[in-house]
mmCIF file of C-alpha atoms in Angstrom:
data_model
loop_
_atom_site.group_PDB
_atom_site.id
_atom_site.type_symbol
_atom_site.label_atom_id
_atom_site.label_comp_id
_atom_site.label_asym_id
_atom_site.label_seq_id
_atom_site.Cartn_x
_atom_site.Cartn_y
_atom_site.Cartn_z
ATOM 1 C CA UNK A 1 -1.218 16.717 -6.305
ATOM 2 C CA UNK A 2 1.275 13.884 -5.659
ATOM 3 C CA UNK A 3 0.937 12.013 -2.371
ATOM 4 C CA UNK A 4 3.939 11.003 -0.253
ATOM 5 C CA UNK A 5 3.568 8.281 2.385
ATOM 6 C CA UNK A 6 5.837 8.922 5.377
ATOM 7 C CA UNK A 7 6.543 5.852 7.496
ATOM 8 C CA UNK A 8 8.325 6.314 10.827
ATOM 9 C CA UNK A 9 7.634 5.044 14.316
ATOM 10 C CA UNK A 10 8.798 8.311 15.949
ATOM 11 C CA UNK A 11 6.062 10.965 15.987
ATOM 12 C CA UNK A 12 8.450 13.941 16.017
ATOM 13 C CA UNK A 13 10.264 12.598 12.941
ATOM 14 C CA UNK A 14 6.980 11.953 11.123
ATOM 15 C CA UNK A 15 5.750 15.443 11.959
ATOM 16 C CA UNK A 16 8.986 17.045 10.756
ATOM 17 C CA UNK A 17 8.938 15.093 7.497
ATOM 18 C CA UNK A 18 5.291 16.011 6.930
ATOM 19 C CA UNK A 19 6.173 19.707 7.268
ATOM 20 C CA UNK A 20 9.138 19.365 4.903
ATOM 21 C CA UNK A 21 7.187 17.409 2.277
ATOM 22 C CA UNK A 22 4.294 19.882 2.420
ATOM 23 C CA UNK A 23 6.802 22.698 1.770
ATOM 24 C CA UNK A 24 7.351 21.007 -1.588
ATOM 25 C CA UNK A 25 3.634 21.216 -2.333
ATOM 26 C CA UNK A 26 2.814 17.534 -1.836
ATOM 27 C CA UNK A 27 0.036 15.834 0.092
ATOM 28 C CA UNK A 28 1.053 13.426 2.818
ATOM 29 C CA UNK A 29 -0.120 10.242 4.434
ATOM 30 C CA UNK A 30 1.574 8.794 7.503
ATOM 31 C CA UNK A 31 2.082 5.367 8.989
ATOM 32 C CA UNK A 32 3.663 4.472 12.310
ATOM 33 C CA UNK A 33 4.803 0.969 11.416
ATOM 34 C CA UNK A 34 5.283 -1.481 8.590
ATOM 35 C CA UNK A 35 1.822 -3.000 8.699
ATOM 36 C CA UNK A 36 0.194 0.430 8.517
ATOM 37 C CA UNK A 37 2.503 1.293 5.626
ATOM 38 C CA UNK A 38 1.463 -1.775 3.649
ATOM 39 C CA UNK A 39 -2.206 -1.028 4.307
ATOM 40 C CA UNK A 40 -1.748 2.612 3.240
ATOM 41 C CA UNK A 41 -0.041 1.634 -0.008
ATOM 42 C CA UNK A 42 -2.808 -0.824 -0.801
ATOM 43 C CA UNK A 43 -5.621 1.575 0.107
ATOM 44 C CA UNK A 44 -4.235 4.877 -1.175
ATOM 45 C CA UNK A 45 -1.598 4.076 -3.824
ATOM 46 C CA UNK A 46 0.792 6.923 -2.873
ATOM 47 C CA UNK A 47 3.147 8.327 -5.476
ATOM 48 C CA UNK A 48 6.248 7.904 -3.295
ATOM 49 C CA UNK A 49 7.184 6.404 0.086
ATOM 50 C CA UNK A 50 9.699 7.719 2.629
ATOM 51 C CA UNK A 51 10.369 4.617 4.726
ATOM 52 C CA UNK A 52 12.242 4.362 8.017
ATOM 53 C CA UNK A 53 14.450 1.303 8.383
ATOM 54 C CA UNK A 54 14.493 0.820 12.155
ATOM 55 C CA UNK A 55 10.980 0.132 13.361
ATOM 56 C CA UNK A 56 9.595 -2.405 15.803
ATOM 57 C CA UNK A 57 7.602 -5.389 14.581
ATOM 58 C CA UNK A 58 8.495 -5.036 10.893
ATOM 59 C CA UNK A 59 11.589 -3.144 9.785
ATOM 60 C CA UNK A 60 11.879 -1.090 6.623
ATOM 61 C CA UNK A 61 13.676 -3.876 4.757
ATOM 62 C CA UNK A 62 10.767 -6.253 5.431
ATOM 63 C CA UNK A 63 8.293 -3.589 4.339
ATOM 64 C CA UNK A 64 10.242 -2.953 1.136
ATOM 65 C CA UNK A 65 10.311 -6.671 0.344
ATOM 66 C CA UNK A 66 6.549 -6.912 0.949
ATOM 67 C CA UNK A 67 5.959 -3.856 -1.244
ATOM 68 C CA UNK A 68 7.986 -5.442 -4.031
ATOM 69 C CA UNK A 69 5.580 -8.383 -4.013
ATOM 70 C CA UNK A 70 2.522 -6.173 -4.609
ATOM 71 C CA UNK A 71 0.923 -6.489 -8.050
ATOM 72 C CA UNK A 72 2.439 -3.861 -10.320
ATOM 73 C CA UNK A 73 5.241 -3.239 -7.840
ATOM 74 C CA UNK A 74 5.610 -0.537 -5.252
ATOM 75 C CA UNK A 75 5.705 3.199 -5.658
ATOM 76 C CA UNK A 76 9.238 4.619 -5.523
ATOM 77 C CA UNK A 77 10.672 4.058 -2.045
ATOM 78 C CA UNK A 78 13.355 6.149 -0.368
ATOM 79 C CA UNK A 79 14.742 4.698 2.826
ATOM 80 C CA UNK A 80 15.477 6.906 5.814
ATOM 81 C CA UNK A 81 17.517 6.006 8.861
ATOM 82 C CA UNK A 82 19.625 7.556 11.576
ATOM 83 C CA UNK A 83 22.428 5.100 10.782
ATOM 84 C CA UNK A 84 25.251 5.890 8.377
ATOM 85 C CA UNK A 85 26.096 2.222 7.790
ATOM 86 C CA UNK A 86 27.045 1.711 4.112
ATOM 87 C CA UNK A 87 26.031 -1.943 4.272
ATOM 88 C CA UNK A 88 22.485 -0.881 5.204
ATOM 89 C CA UNK A 89 22.443 1.609 2.336
ATOM 90 C CA UNK A 90 23.660 -1.038 -0.078
ATOM 91 C CA UNK A 91 21.069 -3.516 1.189
ATOM 92 C CA UNK A 92 18.268 -0.959 0.794
ATOM 93 C CA UNK A 93 19.326 -0.109 -2.748
ATOM 94 C CA UNK A 94 19.781 -3.794 -3.543
ATOM 95 C CA UNK A 95 16.201 -4.457 -2.456
ATOM 96 C CA UNK A 96 14.932 -1.799 -4.828
ATOM 97 C CA UNK A 97 14.917 1.423 -2.842
ATOM 98 C CA UNK A 98 15.536 4.368 -5.139
ATOM 99 C CA UNK A 99 17.486 6.307 -2.557
ATOM 100 C CA UNK A 100 18.704 6.498 1.002
ATOM 101 C CA UNK A 101 18.696 9.466 3.369
ATOM 102 C CA UNK A 102 20.426 9.645 6.737
ATOM 103 C CA UNK A 103 18.154 11.479 9.180
ATOM 104 C CA UNK A 104 19.757 14.538 10.660
ATOM 105 C CA UNK A 105 22.426 14.503 7.950
ATOM 106 C CA UNK A 106 20.565 15.528 4.812
ATOM 107 C CA UNK A 107 19.829 18.895 3.328
ATOM 108 C CA UNK A 108 16.121 19.723 3.175
ATOM 109 C CA UNK A 109 16.608 21.192 -0.290
ATOM 110 C CA UNK A 110 18.191 17.929 -1.480
ATOM 111 C CA UNK A 111 15.183 15.978 -0.197
ATOM 112 C CA UNK A 112 12.753 18.394 -1.852
ATOM 113 C CA UNK A 113 14.739 18.332 -5.104
ATOM 114 C CA UNK A 114 14.713 14.528 -5.035
ATOM 115 C CA UNK A 115 10.946 14.502 -4.550
ATOM 116 C CA UNK A 116 10.468 17.056 -7.323
ATOM 117 C CA UNK A 117 12.657 15.121 -9.742
ATOM 118 C CA UNK A 118 11.051 11.762 -8.988
ATOM 119 C CA UNK A 119 7.465 12.962 -8.851
ATOM 120 C CA UNK A 120 7.809 14.893 -12.109
ATOM 121 C CA UNK A 121 8.367 11.630 -14.016
#
């Protein structure tokens, strides 16, 4: 069963994303910050990462850059944020994120379809 790492500093958001991802039939891991995310990727090699951008200490862009430096490269990363800023989306995609979701403004079915399409590869 594919494993999705959910990285968000807000517990309610993490919990909601865990429930959504499990609806798709996937296992989940969670991290509350960038350092935990990097450790989880190294220790557990998840199949996909849902990564918040705005986090204290180490933001999602810094995490993505650190993931890109890991050996064979990172698992697919989809950035998530509450901001609708196109420049942030472009930056995330430019750094190698495979997609970008705006929290509170995405359809659950679209997220699950994206996971299904990407994890079926």
